[in-house]
Short mmCIF file of C-alpha atoms in Angstrom, two decimals:
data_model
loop_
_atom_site.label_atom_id
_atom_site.label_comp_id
_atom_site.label_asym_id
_atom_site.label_seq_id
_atom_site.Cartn_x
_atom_site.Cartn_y
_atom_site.Cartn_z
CA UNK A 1 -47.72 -2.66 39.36
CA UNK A 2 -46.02 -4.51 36.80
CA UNK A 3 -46.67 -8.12 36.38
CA UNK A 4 -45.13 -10.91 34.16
CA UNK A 5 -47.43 -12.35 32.02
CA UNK A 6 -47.42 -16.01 30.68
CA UNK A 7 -48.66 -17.94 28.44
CA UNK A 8 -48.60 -21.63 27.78
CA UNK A 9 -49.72 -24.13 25.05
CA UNK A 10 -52.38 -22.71 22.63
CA UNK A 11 -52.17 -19.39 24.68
CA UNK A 12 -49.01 -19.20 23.92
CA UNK A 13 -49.28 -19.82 19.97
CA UNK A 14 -52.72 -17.72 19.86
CA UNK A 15 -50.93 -14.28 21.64
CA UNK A 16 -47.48 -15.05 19.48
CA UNK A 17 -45.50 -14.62 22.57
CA UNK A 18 -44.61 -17.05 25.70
CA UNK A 19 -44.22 -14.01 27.88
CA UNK A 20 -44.87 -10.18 28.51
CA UNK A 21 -44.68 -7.27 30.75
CA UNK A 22 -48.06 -5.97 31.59
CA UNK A 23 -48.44 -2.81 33.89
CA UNK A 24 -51.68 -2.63 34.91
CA UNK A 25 -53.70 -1.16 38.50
CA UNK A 26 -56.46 -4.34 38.11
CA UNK A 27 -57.50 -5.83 41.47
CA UNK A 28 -58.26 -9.45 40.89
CA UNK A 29 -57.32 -11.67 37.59
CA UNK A 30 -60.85 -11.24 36.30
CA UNK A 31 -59.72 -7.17 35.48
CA UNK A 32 -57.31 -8.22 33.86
CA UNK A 33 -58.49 -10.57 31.98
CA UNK A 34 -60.44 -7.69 30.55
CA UNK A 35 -57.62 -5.38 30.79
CA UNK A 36 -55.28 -7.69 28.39
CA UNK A 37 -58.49 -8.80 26.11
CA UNK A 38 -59.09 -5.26 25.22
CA UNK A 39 -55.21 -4.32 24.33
CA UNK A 40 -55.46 -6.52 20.45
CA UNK A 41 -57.32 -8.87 18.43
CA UNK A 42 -54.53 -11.61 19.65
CA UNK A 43 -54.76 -11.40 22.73
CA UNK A 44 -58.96 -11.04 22.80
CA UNK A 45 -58.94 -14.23 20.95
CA UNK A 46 -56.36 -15.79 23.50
CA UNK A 47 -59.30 -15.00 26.16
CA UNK A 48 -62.52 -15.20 24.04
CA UNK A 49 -63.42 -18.16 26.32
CA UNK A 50 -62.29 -18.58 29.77
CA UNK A 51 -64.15 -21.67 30.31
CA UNK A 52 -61.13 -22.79 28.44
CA UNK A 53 -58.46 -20.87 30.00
CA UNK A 54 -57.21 -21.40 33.66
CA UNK A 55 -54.69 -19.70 35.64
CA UNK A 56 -52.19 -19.63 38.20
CA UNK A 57 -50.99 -16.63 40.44
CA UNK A 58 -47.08 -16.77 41.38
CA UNK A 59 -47.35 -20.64 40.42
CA UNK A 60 -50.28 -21.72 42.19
CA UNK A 61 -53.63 -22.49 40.52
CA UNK A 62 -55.79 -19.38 40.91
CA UNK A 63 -59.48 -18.13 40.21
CA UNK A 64 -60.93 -14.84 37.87
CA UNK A 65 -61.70 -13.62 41.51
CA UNK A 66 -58.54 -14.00 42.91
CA UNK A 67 -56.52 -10.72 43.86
CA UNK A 68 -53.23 -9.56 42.32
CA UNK A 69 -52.22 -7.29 45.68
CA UNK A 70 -48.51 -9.07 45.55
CA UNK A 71 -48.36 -11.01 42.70
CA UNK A 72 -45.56 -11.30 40.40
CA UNK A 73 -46.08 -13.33 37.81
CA UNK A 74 -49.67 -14.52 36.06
CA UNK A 75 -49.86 -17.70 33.72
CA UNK A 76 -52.78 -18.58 31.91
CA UNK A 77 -53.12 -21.62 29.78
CA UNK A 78 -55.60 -24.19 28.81
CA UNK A 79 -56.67 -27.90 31.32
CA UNK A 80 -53.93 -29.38 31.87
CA UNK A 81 -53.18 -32.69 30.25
CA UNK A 82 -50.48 -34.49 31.96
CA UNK A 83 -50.00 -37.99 33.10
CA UNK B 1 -39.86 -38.17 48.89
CA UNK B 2 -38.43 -37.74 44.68
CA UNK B 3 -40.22 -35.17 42.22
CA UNK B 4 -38.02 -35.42 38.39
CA UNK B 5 -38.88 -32.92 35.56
CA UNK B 6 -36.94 -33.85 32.73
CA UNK B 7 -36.85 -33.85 29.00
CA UNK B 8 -34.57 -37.02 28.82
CA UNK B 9 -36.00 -40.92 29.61
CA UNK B 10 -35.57 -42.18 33.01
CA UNK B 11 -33.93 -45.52 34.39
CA UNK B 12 -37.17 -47.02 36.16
CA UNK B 13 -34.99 -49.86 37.23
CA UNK B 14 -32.46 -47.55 38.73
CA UNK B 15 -34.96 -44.89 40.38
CA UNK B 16 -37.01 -47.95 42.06
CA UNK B 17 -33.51 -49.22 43.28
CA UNK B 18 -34.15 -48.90 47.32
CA UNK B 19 -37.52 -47.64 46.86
CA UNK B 20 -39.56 -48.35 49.58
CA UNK B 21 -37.18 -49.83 51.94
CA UNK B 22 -39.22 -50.93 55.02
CA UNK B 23 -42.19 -51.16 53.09
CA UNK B 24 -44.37 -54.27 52.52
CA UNK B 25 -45.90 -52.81 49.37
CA UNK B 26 -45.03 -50.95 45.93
CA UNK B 27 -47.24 -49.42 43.60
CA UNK B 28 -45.53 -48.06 40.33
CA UNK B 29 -47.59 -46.31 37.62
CA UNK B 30 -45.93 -46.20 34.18
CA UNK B 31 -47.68 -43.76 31.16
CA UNK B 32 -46.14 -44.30 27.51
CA UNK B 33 -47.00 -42.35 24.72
CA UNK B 34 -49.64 -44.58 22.39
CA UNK B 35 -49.62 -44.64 18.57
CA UNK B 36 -52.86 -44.02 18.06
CA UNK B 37 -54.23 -43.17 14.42
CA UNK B 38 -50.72 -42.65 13.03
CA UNK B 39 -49.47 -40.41 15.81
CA UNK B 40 -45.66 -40.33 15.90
CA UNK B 41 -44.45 -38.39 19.24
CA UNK B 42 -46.22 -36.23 21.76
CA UNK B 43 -44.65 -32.89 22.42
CA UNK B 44 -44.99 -31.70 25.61
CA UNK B 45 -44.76 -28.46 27.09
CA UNK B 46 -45.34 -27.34 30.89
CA UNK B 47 -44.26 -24.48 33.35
CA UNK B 48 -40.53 -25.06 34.53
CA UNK B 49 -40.70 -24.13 37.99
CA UNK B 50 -44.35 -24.76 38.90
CA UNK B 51 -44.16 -28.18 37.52
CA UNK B 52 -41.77 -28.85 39.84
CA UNK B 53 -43.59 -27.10 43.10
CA UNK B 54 -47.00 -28.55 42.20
CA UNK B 55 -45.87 -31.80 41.74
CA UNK B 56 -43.51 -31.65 44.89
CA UNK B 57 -46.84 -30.05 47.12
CA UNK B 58 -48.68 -32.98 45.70
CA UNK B 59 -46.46 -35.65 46.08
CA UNK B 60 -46.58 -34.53 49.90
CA UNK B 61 -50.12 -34.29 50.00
CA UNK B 62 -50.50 -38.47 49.16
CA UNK B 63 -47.38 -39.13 51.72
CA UNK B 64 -49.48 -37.44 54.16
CA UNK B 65 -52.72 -38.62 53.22
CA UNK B 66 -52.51 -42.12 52.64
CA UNK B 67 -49.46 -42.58 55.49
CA UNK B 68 -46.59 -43.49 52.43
CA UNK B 69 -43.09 -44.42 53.55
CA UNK B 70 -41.97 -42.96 50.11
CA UNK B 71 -43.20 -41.28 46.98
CA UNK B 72 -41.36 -40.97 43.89
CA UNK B 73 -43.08 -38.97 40.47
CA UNK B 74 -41.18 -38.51 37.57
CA UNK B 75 -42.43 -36.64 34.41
CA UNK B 76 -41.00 -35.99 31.19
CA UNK B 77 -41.28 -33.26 28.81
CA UNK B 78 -40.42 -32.31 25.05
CA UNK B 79 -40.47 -34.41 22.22
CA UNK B 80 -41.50 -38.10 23.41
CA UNK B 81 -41.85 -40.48 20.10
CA UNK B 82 -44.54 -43.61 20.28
CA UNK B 83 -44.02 -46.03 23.11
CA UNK B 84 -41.71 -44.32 25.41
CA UNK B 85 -42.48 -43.47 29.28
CA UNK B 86 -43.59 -40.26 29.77
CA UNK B 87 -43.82 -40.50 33.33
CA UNK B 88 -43.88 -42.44 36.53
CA UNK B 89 -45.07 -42.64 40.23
CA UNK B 90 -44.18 -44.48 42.59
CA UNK B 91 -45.64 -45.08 46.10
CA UNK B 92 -44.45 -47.44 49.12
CA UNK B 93 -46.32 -48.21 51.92
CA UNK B 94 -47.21 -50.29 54.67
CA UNK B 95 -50.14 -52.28 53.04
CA UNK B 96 -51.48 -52.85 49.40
CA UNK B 97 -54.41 -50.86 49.72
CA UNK B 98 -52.26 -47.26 50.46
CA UNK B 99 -50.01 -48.04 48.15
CA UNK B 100 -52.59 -48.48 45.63
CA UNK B 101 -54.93 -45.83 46.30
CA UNK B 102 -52.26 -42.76 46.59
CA UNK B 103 -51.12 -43.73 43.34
CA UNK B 104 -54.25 -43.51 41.89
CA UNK B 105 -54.66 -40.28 43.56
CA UNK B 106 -51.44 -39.38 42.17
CA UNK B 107 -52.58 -39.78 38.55
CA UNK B 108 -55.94 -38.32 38.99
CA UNK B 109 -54.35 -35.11 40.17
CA UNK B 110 -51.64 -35.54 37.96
CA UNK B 111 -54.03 -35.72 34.61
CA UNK B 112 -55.59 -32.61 35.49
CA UNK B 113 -53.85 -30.19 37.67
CA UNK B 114 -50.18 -30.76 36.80
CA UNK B 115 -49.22 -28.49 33.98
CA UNK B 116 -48.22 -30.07 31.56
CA UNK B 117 -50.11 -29.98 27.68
CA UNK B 118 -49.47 -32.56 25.25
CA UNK B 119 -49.42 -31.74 21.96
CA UNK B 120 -49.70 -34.40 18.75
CA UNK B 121 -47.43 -35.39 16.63
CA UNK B 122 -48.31 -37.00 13.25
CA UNK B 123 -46.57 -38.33 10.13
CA UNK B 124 -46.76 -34.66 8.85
CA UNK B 125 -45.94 -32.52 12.21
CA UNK B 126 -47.98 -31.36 14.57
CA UNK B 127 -51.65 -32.15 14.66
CA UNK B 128 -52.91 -30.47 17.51
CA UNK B 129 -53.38 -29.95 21.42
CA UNK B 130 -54.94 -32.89 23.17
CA UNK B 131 -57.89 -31.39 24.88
CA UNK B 132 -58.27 -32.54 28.35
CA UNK B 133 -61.23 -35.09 29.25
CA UNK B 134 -63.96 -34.49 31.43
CA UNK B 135 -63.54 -38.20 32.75
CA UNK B 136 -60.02 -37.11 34.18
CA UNK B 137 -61.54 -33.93 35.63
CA UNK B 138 -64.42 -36.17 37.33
CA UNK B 139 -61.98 -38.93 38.77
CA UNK B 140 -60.56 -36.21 40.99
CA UNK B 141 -64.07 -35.65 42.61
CA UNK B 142 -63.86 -39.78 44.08
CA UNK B 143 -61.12 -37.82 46.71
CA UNK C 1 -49.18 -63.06 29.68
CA UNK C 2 -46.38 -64.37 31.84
CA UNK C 3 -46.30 -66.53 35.02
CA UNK C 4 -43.07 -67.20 36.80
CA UNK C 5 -43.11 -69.22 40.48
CA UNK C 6 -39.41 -69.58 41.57
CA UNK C 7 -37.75 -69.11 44.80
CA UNK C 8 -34.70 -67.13 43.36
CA UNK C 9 -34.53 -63.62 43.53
CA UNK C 10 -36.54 -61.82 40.49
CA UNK C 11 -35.14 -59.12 38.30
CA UNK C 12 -38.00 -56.45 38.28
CA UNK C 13 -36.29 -54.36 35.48
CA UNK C 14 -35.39 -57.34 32.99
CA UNK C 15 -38.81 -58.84 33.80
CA UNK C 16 -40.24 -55.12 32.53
CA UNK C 17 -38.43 -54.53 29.79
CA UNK C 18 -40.13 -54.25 26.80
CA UNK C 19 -43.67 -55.45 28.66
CA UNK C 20 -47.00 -53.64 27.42
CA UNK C 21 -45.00 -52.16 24.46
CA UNK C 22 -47.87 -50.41 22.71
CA UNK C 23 -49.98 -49.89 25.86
CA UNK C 24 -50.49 -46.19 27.37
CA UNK C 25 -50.83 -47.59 30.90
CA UNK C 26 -48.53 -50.00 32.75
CA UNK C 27 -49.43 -50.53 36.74
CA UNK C 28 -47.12 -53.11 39.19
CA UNK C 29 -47.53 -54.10 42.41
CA UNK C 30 -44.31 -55.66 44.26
CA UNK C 31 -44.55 -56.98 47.87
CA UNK C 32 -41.83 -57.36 50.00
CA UNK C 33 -41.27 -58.79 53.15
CA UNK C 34 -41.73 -56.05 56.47
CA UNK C 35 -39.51 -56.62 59.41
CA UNK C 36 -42.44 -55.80 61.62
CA UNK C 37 -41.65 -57.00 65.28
CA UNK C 38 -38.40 -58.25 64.46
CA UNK C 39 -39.07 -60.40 62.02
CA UNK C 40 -36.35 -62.29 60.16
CA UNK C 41 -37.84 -63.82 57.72
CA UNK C 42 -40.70 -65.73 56.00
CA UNK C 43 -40.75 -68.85 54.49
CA UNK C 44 -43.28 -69.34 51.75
CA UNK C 45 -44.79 -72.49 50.76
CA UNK C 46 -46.83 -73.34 47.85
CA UNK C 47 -48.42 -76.15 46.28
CA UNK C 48 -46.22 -77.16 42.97
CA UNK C 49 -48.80 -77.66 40.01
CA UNK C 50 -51.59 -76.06 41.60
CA UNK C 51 -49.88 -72.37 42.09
CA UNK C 52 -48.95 -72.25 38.14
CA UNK C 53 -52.26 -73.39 37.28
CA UNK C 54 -54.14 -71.25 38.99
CA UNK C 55 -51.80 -68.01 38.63
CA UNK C 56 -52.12 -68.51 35.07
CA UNK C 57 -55.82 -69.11 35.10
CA UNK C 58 -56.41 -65.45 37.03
CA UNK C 59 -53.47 -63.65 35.21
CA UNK C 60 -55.93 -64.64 32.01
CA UNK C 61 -59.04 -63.64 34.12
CA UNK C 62 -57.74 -60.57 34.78
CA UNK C 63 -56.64 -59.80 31.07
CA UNK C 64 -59.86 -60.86 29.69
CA UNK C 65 -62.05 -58.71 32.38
CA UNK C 66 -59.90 -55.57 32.23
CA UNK C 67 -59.03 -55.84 28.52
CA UNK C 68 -55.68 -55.91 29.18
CA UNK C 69 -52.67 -55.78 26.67
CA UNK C 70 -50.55 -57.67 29.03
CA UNK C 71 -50.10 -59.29 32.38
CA UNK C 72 -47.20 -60.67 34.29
CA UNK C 73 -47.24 -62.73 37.46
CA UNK C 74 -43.79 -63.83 39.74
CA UNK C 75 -43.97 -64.86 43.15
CA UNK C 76 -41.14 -67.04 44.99
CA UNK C 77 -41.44 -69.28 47.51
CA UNK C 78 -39.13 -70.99 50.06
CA UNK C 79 -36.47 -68.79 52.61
CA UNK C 80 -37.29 -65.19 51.83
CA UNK C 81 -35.42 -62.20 54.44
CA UNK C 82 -36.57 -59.03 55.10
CA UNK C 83 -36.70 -56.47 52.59
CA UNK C 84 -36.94 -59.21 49.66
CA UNK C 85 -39.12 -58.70 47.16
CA UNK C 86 -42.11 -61.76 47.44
CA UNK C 87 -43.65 -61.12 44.15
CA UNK C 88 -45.07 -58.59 41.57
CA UNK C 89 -47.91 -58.50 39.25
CA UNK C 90 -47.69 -55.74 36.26
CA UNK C 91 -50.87 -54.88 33.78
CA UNK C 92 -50.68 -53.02 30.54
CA UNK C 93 -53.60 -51.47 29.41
CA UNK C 94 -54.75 -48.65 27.29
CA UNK C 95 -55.69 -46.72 30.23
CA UNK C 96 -54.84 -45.96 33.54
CA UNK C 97 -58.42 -47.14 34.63
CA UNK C 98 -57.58 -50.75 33.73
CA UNK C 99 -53.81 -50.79 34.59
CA UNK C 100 -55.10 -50.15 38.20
CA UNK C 101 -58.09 -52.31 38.51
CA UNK C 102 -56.52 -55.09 37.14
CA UNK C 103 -53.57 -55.17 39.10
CA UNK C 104 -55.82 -54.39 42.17
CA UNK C 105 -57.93 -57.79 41.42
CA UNK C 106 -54.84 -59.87 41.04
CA UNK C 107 -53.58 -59.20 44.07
CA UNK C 108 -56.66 -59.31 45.80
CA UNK C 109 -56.92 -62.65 44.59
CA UNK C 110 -53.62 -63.91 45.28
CA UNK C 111 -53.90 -62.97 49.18
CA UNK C 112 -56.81 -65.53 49.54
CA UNK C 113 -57.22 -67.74 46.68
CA UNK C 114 -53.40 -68.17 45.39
CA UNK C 115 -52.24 -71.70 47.23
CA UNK C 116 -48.89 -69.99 49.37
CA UNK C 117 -48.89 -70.20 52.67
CA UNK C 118 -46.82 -67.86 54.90
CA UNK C 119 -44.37 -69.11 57.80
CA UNK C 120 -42.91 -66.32 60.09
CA UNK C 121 -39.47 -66.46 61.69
CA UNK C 122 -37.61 -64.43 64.28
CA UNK C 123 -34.51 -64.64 65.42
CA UNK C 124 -35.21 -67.84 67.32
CA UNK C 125 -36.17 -69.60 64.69
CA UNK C 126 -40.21 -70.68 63.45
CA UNK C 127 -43.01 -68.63 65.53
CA UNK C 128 -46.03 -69.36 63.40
CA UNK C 129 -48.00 -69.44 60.34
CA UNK C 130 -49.35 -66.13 59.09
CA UNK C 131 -53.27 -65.80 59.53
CA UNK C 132 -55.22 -65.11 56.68
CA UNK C 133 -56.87 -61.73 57.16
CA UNK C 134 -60.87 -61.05 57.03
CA UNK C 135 -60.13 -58.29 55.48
CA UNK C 136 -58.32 -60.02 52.66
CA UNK C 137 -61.13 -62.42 51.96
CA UNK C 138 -64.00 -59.32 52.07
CA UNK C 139 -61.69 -57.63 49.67
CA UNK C 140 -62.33 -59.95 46.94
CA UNK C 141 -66.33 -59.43 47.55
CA UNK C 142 -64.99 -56.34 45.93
CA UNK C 143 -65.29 -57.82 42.28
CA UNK D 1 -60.33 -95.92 44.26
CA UNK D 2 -56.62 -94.64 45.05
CA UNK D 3 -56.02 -90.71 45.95
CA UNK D 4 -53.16 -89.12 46.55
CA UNK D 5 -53.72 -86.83 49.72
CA UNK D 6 -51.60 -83.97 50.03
CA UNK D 7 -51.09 -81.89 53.21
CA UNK D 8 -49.69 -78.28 53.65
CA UNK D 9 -48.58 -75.70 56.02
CA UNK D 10 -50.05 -76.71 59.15
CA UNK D 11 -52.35 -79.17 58.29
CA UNK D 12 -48.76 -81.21 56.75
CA UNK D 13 -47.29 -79.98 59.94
CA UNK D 14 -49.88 -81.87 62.16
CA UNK D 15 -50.50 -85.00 60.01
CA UNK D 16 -46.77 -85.56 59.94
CA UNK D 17 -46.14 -86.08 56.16
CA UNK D 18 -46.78 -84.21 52.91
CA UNK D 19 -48.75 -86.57 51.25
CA UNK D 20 -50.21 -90.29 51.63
CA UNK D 21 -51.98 -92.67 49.53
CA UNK D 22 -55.63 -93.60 50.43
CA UNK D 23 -57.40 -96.10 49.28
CA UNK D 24 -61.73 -94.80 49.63
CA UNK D 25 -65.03 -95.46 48.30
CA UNK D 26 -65.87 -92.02 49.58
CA UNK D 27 -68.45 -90.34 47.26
CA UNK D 28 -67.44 -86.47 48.48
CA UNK D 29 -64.72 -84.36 49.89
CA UNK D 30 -66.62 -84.28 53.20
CA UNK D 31 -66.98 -88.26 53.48
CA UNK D 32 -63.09 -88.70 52.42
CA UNK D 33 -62.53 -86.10 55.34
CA UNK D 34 -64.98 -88.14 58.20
CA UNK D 35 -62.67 -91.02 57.13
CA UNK D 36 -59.16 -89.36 57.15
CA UNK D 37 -60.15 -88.31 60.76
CA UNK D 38 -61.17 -91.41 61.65
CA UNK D 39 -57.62 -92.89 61.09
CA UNK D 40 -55.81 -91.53 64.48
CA UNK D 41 -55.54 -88.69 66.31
CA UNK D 42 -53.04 -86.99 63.82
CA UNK D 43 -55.99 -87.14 61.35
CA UNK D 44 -58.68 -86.31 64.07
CA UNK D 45 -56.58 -83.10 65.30
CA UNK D 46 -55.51 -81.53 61.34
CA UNK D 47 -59.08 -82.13 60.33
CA UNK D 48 -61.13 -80.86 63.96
CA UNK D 49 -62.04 -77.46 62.61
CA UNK D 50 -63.11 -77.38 59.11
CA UNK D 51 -63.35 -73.25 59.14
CA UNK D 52 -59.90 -73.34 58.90
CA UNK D 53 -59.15 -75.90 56.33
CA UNK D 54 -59.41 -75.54 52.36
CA UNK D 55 -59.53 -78.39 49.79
CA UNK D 56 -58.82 -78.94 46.28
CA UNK D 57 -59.48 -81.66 44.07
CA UNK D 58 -57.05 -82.54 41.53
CA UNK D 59 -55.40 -79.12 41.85
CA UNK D 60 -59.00 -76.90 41.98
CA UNK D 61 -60.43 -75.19 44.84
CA UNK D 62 -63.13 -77.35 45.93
CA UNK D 63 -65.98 -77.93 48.57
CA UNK D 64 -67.07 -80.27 51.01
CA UNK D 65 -69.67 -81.14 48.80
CA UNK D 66 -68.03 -81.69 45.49
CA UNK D 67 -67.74 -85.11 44.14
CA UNK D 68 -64.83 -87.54 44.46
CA UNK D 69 -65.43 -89.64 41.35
CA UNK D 70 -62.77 -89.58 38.92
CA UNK D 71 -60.25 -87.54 41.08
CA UNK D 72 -56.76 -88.43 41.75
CA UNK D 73 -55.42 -85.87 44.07
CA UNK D 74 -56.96 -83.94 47.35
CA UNK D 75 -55.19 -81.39 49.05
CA UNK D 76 -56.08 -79.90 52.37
CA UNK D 77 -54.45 -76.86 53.27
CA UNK D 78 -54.57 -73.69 55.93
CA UNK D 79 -56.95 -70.57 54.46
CA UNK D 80 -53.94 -68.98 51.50
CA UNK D 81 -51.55 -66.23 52.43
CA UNK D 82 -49.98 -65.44 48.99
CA UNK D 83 -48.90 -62.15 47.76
#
């Protein structure tokens, strides 16, 4: 499937790109994760550590175990600090 | 029920004009950017369209859970120099204590699960990400 | 710190502008008068001398125990309709923490300990004085 | 000594007049009070149930208890409805 991938804040800056096309077969966000961590140094220091890092699945806040069966587009970005 | 994502300031006066008709009570909640240790502006980034959804699904959530007449968040983004609002809620209810508490519950949720990132702004350009606090991530556990 | 008792209408925006500039946190609290059952009205008296004494002496309270940066207090008295604004308190604090509380404790205060007293009328005219509430007077055990 | 009573809401309502001046040698609050109600039946009916009436001497909340001496003004009023 192919999925939009994107990337906010420090994310953003540390991968060099806000956005990207990612075609990929992995089940849940977890694969890839480890999918996009293994394609350059950029991006594996983007995801280095995912206690850092959340995510959201087609715009709603999502887990490393949630599955991708449908999903258009992934974000992942650091806590949120709004307000 | 309001939900504003905007780069320019907002007219409080004029967004609270009619607010809460009905209601005995109004709780507003007003953040401005601080000049702390020299800081100049906050840039702020977030997620155009699931800004908007998260804080409209929110904003429902505290009509529905603390029985508001109205709700009204506003939130700014871009570059917001020392002392200007960055955002607003607003919630209207029956009695003080709803009022009071869903706005609180507003901002808790809004600290920490609205997606936004600030980002410092010093005398010589950007500084750095502020790094969210684990005290904001533990006031959402008192709901 | 600012404390206004008039029975003219107040001017929330003019009364805000420029409050807690160089605070991160502003919080207000307006009540207005609810046309519950048909209500028309409610005049307000107060005690002239006592109620600015003793709003001032809690709008200091308040700033001293919640570190505030700045606190305003207006309340009217005398013929108000429904849907008029009674009064508003507004705090300005670093942070949102003390914004809330602060605000919170001033109006629990004023419900019990602030010298107004409440008269409903209908359409008829007079019907009663408003009760205090028990739950008004436990709230301040709050503090 | 000479005080200057004042009445409100109800309890102004049911004496009949905002204020009136009392000559007392009353030591407290509570003696001033067994003498106001001893005047007539105004008096006896504003002052009958003490639950329901607050005081304030020379403009602070006060008790039965507290002490008269030096005071120029007592107000008796309804429990406060403010905000």
């Amino acid at each position: 499937m192919t999925l939009d991938v994107l990337y906010f804040a420090w994310l953003r800056e540390r991968i060099g790109a806000p956005r990207e096309r990612v075609e990929t077969n992995a089940a849940t966000v977890g694969a890839l994760v480890a999918e996009l961590a293994a394609r350059d140094d950029r991006h594996a220091a983007a995801l280095s550590d995912l206690s850092a890092v959340r995510v959201a699945v087609d715009q709603d806040l999502a887990d490393w175990d949630t599955p991708l069966a449908g999903a258009r587009e992934i974000a992942f970005f650091p806590p949120m600090t709004g307000g | 029920m309001r939900v504003l994502v905007q780069p320019q300031p907002f007219d409080a006066g004029a967004l609270l004009d009619g607010f809460g008709a009905g209601a005995g009570a109004v709780v507003t909640f007003t953040g401005l950017v601080r000049g702390d240790g020299g800081l100049v502006a906050l840039d702020i980034e977030h997620y155009p369209g699931m800004t908007e959804r998260a804080l409209a699904a929110h904003a429902q959530a505290a009509a529905d859970r603390f029985g508001l007449d109205d709700v009204l968040v506003v939130h700014r983004h871009g570059h917001l120099p020392v002392g200007e609002p960055i955002m607003m809620v607003a919630t209207a209810a029956r009695h003080r204590r709803a009022a009071f508490d869903a706005a609180d519950f507003l901002m808790d949720w809004l600290k920490s699960r609205a997606p936004f990132w600030k980002r410092e702004i010093g005398p010589d350009g950007p500084r750095g990400w502020v790094e969210a606090k684990a005290d904001d991530e533990a006031a959402l556990d008192r709901w």
